[in-house]
Amino acid sequence: MSRTHVLVIGEALVDIVHRSDGRVDEAPGGSPANVALALGRLGDSPRLLTQLGDDAHGRRVREWLEESNVEVVAAPAPRTATATAHLDASGSARYEFDITWALGRTAGVPADGVSIAHTGSIAALLAPGADAVRSILTALRESSLITYDPNVRPALLPDRDRARRDVESFVALADLVKASDEDLAWLYPDSDPLEVAGAWLKTGPAVVVVTTGADGAFAVSGHGVAHVRGHRVDVVDTVGAGDTFMSTLIHGLLQAGLSGATARESLRSIDTEAVTSLLALSAQAAAITVSRPGADPPRLAELLAAPLPH
């Protein structure tokens, strides 16, 4: 029986980007959609379970994804969501959202099985859809590996304590978690990111990855801590960089034969050298993305041809 390599569950939207020089650009985006896009470009047969309006924005998002070999299954929405990003001189983004998120508990889940299921960001935190996402992943965990990226959006999360509890519930479901140091700083003010990652590891995941921007990334697993440094690139903006990193981690799991629930124990025993390799490839992919505007992740041939960091 064939399997869908990766099922990504979450929001797809249109980013309206206000750049520091006054330009305003519109482009498809959304964290899970970006992950699916990057996986499609890496050749990993993703399906995106999302929600789109029957409007110009929705058609643009669908075409953008399908051009990169993403199968799109979209529940109807009153209108396609938007995220307005205001970029500062460093390329970092502040977001404002116009989004509703409601999803059925089974629609769009492949009957032929899923190797890896991923979710994150708004989809896992915004009611009522977040409950459906949790139910889908709970059921899929019997046959699939689960990955999760909280990618918190404070503009949508007025209750930090509630958001922290919700994030922790998805962390406990996941086999691999990726978070940014900015995520952890918002969720756990004044806490050390390494200590937070270690605490999360004890709740269920086999590997917890923390990205630290230009400084690189680290991961904690049963074998200890792995580190990689960042790449020296001219940063255009950081839109989609974390999503590219996440998708490349998933790609690395697939390439290593770590997919499906039967691989759960193998992932728990993964050694530091293998984790470091996953981090290095993911950092390389993210560096390509930040070197050009918007969420424009590399294709596999481009990633493999990229130089190693100096």
Coordinates of C-alpha atoms in Angstrom, one line a residue:
M1 CA 0.0 0.0 0.0
S2 CA 1.4 3.4 -1.0
R3 CA 1.9 6.2 1.5
T4 CA 1.7 9.9 1.4
H5 CA 5.2 11.0 2.3
V6 CA 4.3 14.1 4.3
L7 CA 0.9 15.5 5.4
V8 CA 1.2 19.1 6.4
I9 CA -1.8 20.5 8.3
G10 CA -2.2 24.2 8.7
E11 CA -2.9 27.7 7.4
A12 CA -2.3 29.0 3.9
L13 CA -2.6 32.7 3.4
V14 CA -1.4 35.8 1.6
D15 CA 1.4 37.8 3.1
I16 CA 1.2 41.5 2.6
V17 CA 4.7 42.7 3.3
H18 CA 5.6 46.4 4.1
R19 CA 9.3 46.7 3.6
S20 CA 11.5 49.2 5.4
D21 CA 12.1 51.2 2.1
G22 CA 8.3 51.8 1.7
R23 CA 7.6 49.1 -0.8
V24 CA 4.5 46.8 -0.3
D25 CA 4.5 43.3 -1.8
E26 CA 1.9 40.6 -1.8
A27 CA 2.8 36.9 -1.9
P28 CA 1.3 33.6 -0.8
G29 CA 2.5 32.2 2.5
G30 CA 1.6 30.9 5.9
S31 CA 4.0 28.8 8.0
P32 CA 2.6 25.3 7.2
A33 CA 2.0 26.3 3.6
N34 CA 5.7 27.4 3.4
V35 CA 6.7 24.0 4.9
A36 CA 4.7 22.2 2.3
L37 CA 6.1 24.3 -0.5
A38 CA 9.6 23.6 0.5
L39 CA 9.0 19.9 0.8
G40 CA 7.5 19.9 -2.7
R41 CA 10.6 21.6 -4.0
L42 CA 12.7 19.0 -2.2
G43 CA 10.8 16.2 -3.9
D44 CA 9.0 14.8 -0.9
S45 CA 5.3 14.4 -2.2
P46 CA 3.6 16.7 0.4
R47 CA -0.1 17.1 0.8
L48 CA -1.3 20.3 2.5
L49 CA -4.6 20.1 4.5
T50 CA -5.7 23.7 4.8
Q51 CA -8.5 26.2 4.5
L52 CA -9.0 28.7 1.5
G53 CA -11.6 31.1 0.4
D54 CA -13.1 30.9 -3.1
D55 CA -11.4 34.2 -4.1
A56 CA -8.5 35.6 -6.0
H57 CA -6.1 35.2 -3.0
G58 CA -7.2 31.6 -2.6
R59 CA -6.6 30.8 -6.3
R60 CA -3.2 32.4 -6.1
V61 CA -2.2 30.4 -3.1
R62 CA -3.4 27.1 -4.7
E63 CA -1.5 27.8 -7.9
W64 CA 1.7 28.8 -6.0
L65 CA 1.6 25.5 -4.1
E66 CA 0.7 23.3 -7.0
E67 CA 3.6 24.7 -9.1
S68 CA 5.9 23.2 -6.5
N69 CA 4.2 19.8 -6.5
V70 CA 2.1 20.2 -3.4
E71 CA -1.3 18.5 -3.4
V72 CA -3.7 20.9 -1.9
V73 CA -6.8 19.8 0.0
A74 CA -8.7 22.9 1.2
A75 CA -11.7 23.2 3.4
P76 CA -13.9 26.2 2.5
A77 CA -13.4 29.6 4.2
P78 CA -15.4 32.8 4.0
R79 CA -12.2 34.5 2.6
T80 CA -8.6 33.6 2.2
A81 CA -6.6 34.7 5.3
T82 CA -4.0 37.4 5.1
A83 CA -1.0 38.3 7.2
T84 CA 0.4 41.8 7.1
A85 CA 4.1 41.9 7.9
H86 CA 6.0 45.1 8.7
L87 CA 9.8 44.6 8.2
D88 CA 12.4 46.5 10.0
A89 CA 15.8 47.4 8.7
S90 CA 17.3 44.0 9.7
G91 CA 14.6 42.1 7.8
S92 CA 12.7 40.9 10.9
A93 CA 8.9 40.9 10.7
R94 CA 6.1 42.1 12.9
Y95 CA 2.7 40.5 11.9
E96 CA -1.0 41.5 11.9
F97 CA -3.5 38.7 10.9
D98 CA -6.9 38.5 9.3
I99 CA -7.7 34.8 9.7
T100 CA -10.3 32.3 10.8
W101 CA -9.4 28.7 11.3
A102 CA -11.9 25.8 11.3
L103 CA -11.2 22.3 10.0
G104 CA -13.0 19.0 10.0
R105 CA -11.4 16.2 12.0
T106 CA -10.9 13.7 9.1
A107 CA -11.4 15.5 5.8
G108 CA -8.3 15.4 3.6
V109 CA -6.4 12.8 5.7
P110 CA -5.1 10.3 3.2
A111 CA -6.6 6.8 3.4
D112 CA -3.3 5.2 2.1
G113 CA -1.3 6.2 5.2
V114 CA 1.1 9.1 6.1
S115 CA 4.9 8.7 6.7
I116 CA 5.3 12.0 8.5
A117 CA 2.6 14.4 9.7
H118 CA 3.5 18.0 10.5
T119 CA 1.7 21.0 11.9
G120 CA 2.6 24.3 13.6
S121 CA 2.0 28.0 14.0
I122 CA -1.6 29.3 13.9
A123 CA -3.2 26.0 13.0
A124 CA -2.2 24.5 16.3
L125 CA -3.2 27.4 18.5
L126 CA -6.3 29.1 17.0
A127 CA -9.7 27.8 17.9
P128 CA -11.8 26.0 16.8
G129 CA -9.5 24.4 14.2
A130 CA -6.6 23.7 16.6
D131 CA -8.7 21.0 18.4
A132 CA -9.3 19.2 15.1
V133 CA -5.6 19.4 14.3
R134 CA -4.8 17.8 17.7
S135 CA -7.4 15.0 17.1
I136 CA -6.0 14.3 13.6
L137 CA -2.4 14.0 14.9
T138 CA -3.4 11.9 17.9
A139 CA -5.0 9.4 15.5
L140 CA -2.1 9.6 13.0
R141 CA 0.5 8.9 15.7
E142 CA -0.3 5.2 15.6
S143 CA 1.1 5.0 12.1
S144 CA 3.1 8.2 11.5
L145 CA 6.0 10.2 12.9
I146 CA 4.8 13.6 14.1
T147 CA 6.7 16.9 13.7
Y148 CA 5.8 20.3 15.2
D149 CA 6.9 23.9 15.0
P150 CA 5.1 26.3 17.4
N151 CA 6.1 29.4 15.4
V152 CA 4.1 31.5 17.8
R153 CA 2.3 34.6 16.6
P154 CA 1.9 36.8 19.7
A155 CA -0.6 39.1 17.8
L156 CA -3.1 36.2 17.9
L157 CA -2.3 35.0 21.4
P158 CA -3.6 37.3 24.1
D159 CA -3.3 34.7 26.8
R160 CA 0.4 33.6 27.1
D161 CA -0.3 30.9 29.8
R162 CA -3.0 29.3 27.6
A163 CA -0.7 29.4 24.6
R164 CA 2.1 27.8 26.6
R165 CA -0.2 25.0 27.6
D166 CA -1.4 24.4 24.1
V167 CA 2.1 24.4 22.7
E168 CA 3.2 21.9 25.4
S169 CA 0.3 19.6 24.4
F170 CA 1.6 19.5 20.8
V171 CA 5.2 19.1 21.9
A172 CA 4.1 16.0 23.9
L173 CA 2.5 14.5 20.8
A174 CA 5.5 15.1 18.5
D175 CA 8.6 13.1 17.7
L176 CA 10.6 16.0 16.5
V177 CA 10.0 19.6 17.5
K178 CA 11.6 22.7 16.0
A179 CA 11.3 26.1 17.7
S180 CA 13.1 29.4 17.4
D181 CA 14.8 31.2 20.3
E182 CA 12.2 34.0 19.7
D183 CA 9.4 31.5 20.2
L184 CA 11.0 30.3 23.5
A185 CA 11.6 33.8 24.7
W186 CA 7.9 34.7 24.3
L187 CA 6.7 31.4 25.8
Y188 CA 9.2 31.3 28.7
P189 CA 10.5 34.8 29.5
D190 CA 13.8 34.8 31.2
S191 CA 14.3 31.0 30.7
D192 CA 17.4 29.5 29.1
P193 CA 16.5 28.0 25.6
L194 CA 18.7 25.0 26.2
E195 CA 16.9 24.3 29.5
V196 CA 13.5 24.7 27.9
A197 CA 14.5 22.3 25.1
G198 CA 15.7 19.8 27.6
A199 CA 12.4 20.0 29.6
W200 CA 10.4 19.5 26.4
L201 CA 12.5 16.5 25.5
K202 CA 11.4 14.8 28.7
T203 CA 7.7 15.1 27.7
G204 CA 7.8 13.0 24.6
P205 CA 9.8 14.1 21.6
A206 CA 13.0 12.3 20.5
V207 CA 14.6 15.5 19.2
V208 CA 14.1 19.1 20.1
V209 CA 15.7 21.7 17.7
V210 CA 16.1 25.4 18.5
T211 CA 17.1 27.8 15.8
T212 CA 19.1 30.9 16.9
G213 CA 19.1 33.1 13.8
A214 CA 22.4 34.0 12.4
D215 CA 24.1 32.1 15.3
G216 CA 22.9 28.8 13.9
A217 CA 20.9 26.1 15.7
F218 CA 21.2 23.4 18.4
A219 CA 19.3 20.2 19.2
V220 CA 18.9 18.1 22.2
S221 CA 18.3 14.3 22.1
G222 CA 18.9 11.3 24.2
H223 CA 22.6 11.4 23.2
G224 CA 23.1 15.0 24.2
V225 CA 23.4 18.4 22.5
A226 CA 24.4 19.0 18.8
H227 CA 25.3 22.5 17.5
V228 CA 25.7 24.0 14.0
R229 CA 26.8 27.6 13.3
G230 CA 25.0 29.9 10.9
H231 CA 26.0 30.8 7.3
R232 CA 27.4 34.1 6.4
V233 CA 25.0 35.5 3.9
D234 CA 23.6 38.9 3.0
V235 CA 20.1 38.8 4.5
V236 CA 17.3 40.2 2.4
D237 CA 14.6 39.2 4.9
T238 CA 13.8 36.3 7.2
V239 CA 10.4 35.5 5.8
G240 CA 10.0 31.7 5.5
A241 CA 13.5 30.9 6.9
G242 CA 12.2 28.9 9.9
D243 CA 9.8 27.1 7.7
T244 CA 12.5 26.2 5.2
F245 CA 14.6 24.9 8.2
M246 CA 11.6 22.8 9.4
S247 CA 10.9 21.3 6.0
T248 CA 14.6 20.3 5.5
L249 CA 14.6 18.6 8.9
I250 CA 11.6 16.5 7.6
H251 CA 13.4 15.9 4.3
G252 CA 16.4 14.7 6.2
L253 CA 14.3 12.3 8.3
L254 CA 12.8 10.8 5.1
Q255 CA 16.3 10.5 3.5
A256 CA 17.5 8.7 6.6
G257 CA 14.6 6.2 6.4
L258 CA 13.1 7.7 9.6
S259 CA 9.4 7.8 8.8
G260 CA 6.3 6.0 10.0
A261 CA 5.6 5.0 13.5
T262 CA 7.9 2.0 13.2
A263 CA 10.8 4.5 13.0
R264 CA 9.9 6.1 16.4
E265 CA 12.4 4.0 18.4
S266 CA 15.2 4.5 15.8
L267 CA 14.7 8.2 16.1
R268 CA 14.9 8.0 19.8
S269 CA 18.3 6.4 19.5
I270 CA 19.7 8.8 16.8
D271 CA 23.2 9.8 17.5
T272 CA 24.7 13.3 17.8
E273 CA 26.5 13.0 14.5
A274 CA 23.3 12.2 12.6
V275 CA 21.5 15.1 14.3
T276 CA 24.3 17.5 13.4
S277 CA 24.0 16.5 9.8
L278 CA 20.2 17.2 9.9
L279 CA 20.9 20.6 11.4
A280 CA 23.6 21.5 8.9
L281 CA 21.5 20.7 5.8
S282 CA 18.6 22.6 7.3
A283 CA 20.8 25.7 8.1
Q284 CA 22.1 25.6 4.6
A285 CA 18.5 25.7 3.2
A286 CA 17.5 28.5 5.5
A287 CA 20.5 30.5 4.5
I288 CA 19.4 30.3 0.8
T289 CA 15.9 31.5 1.8
V290 CA 17.1 34.5 3.7
S291 CA 19.3 35.6 0.8
R292 CA 16.3 36.4 -1.3
P293 CA 13.0 38.1 -0.7
G294 CA 10.0 36.3 0.6
A295 CA 9.3 32.6 1.3
D296 CA 11.4 31.3 -1.7
P297 CA 12.9 28.0 -0.5
P298 CA 15.5 26.2 -2.6
R299 CA 14.9 23.2 -4.8
L300 CA 16.8 20.0 -4.1
A301 CA 19.4 20.5 -6.8
E302 CA 20.1 24.1 -5.6
L303 CA 20.4 23.0 -2.0
L304 CA 22.8 20.2 -2.8
A305 CA 24.9 22.5 -4.9
A306 CA 25.2 25.2 -2.2
P307 CA 28.5 25.7 -0.6
L308 CA 29.1 24.7 3.0
P309 CA 29.5 27.5 5.6
H310 CA 32.8 29.1 6.1

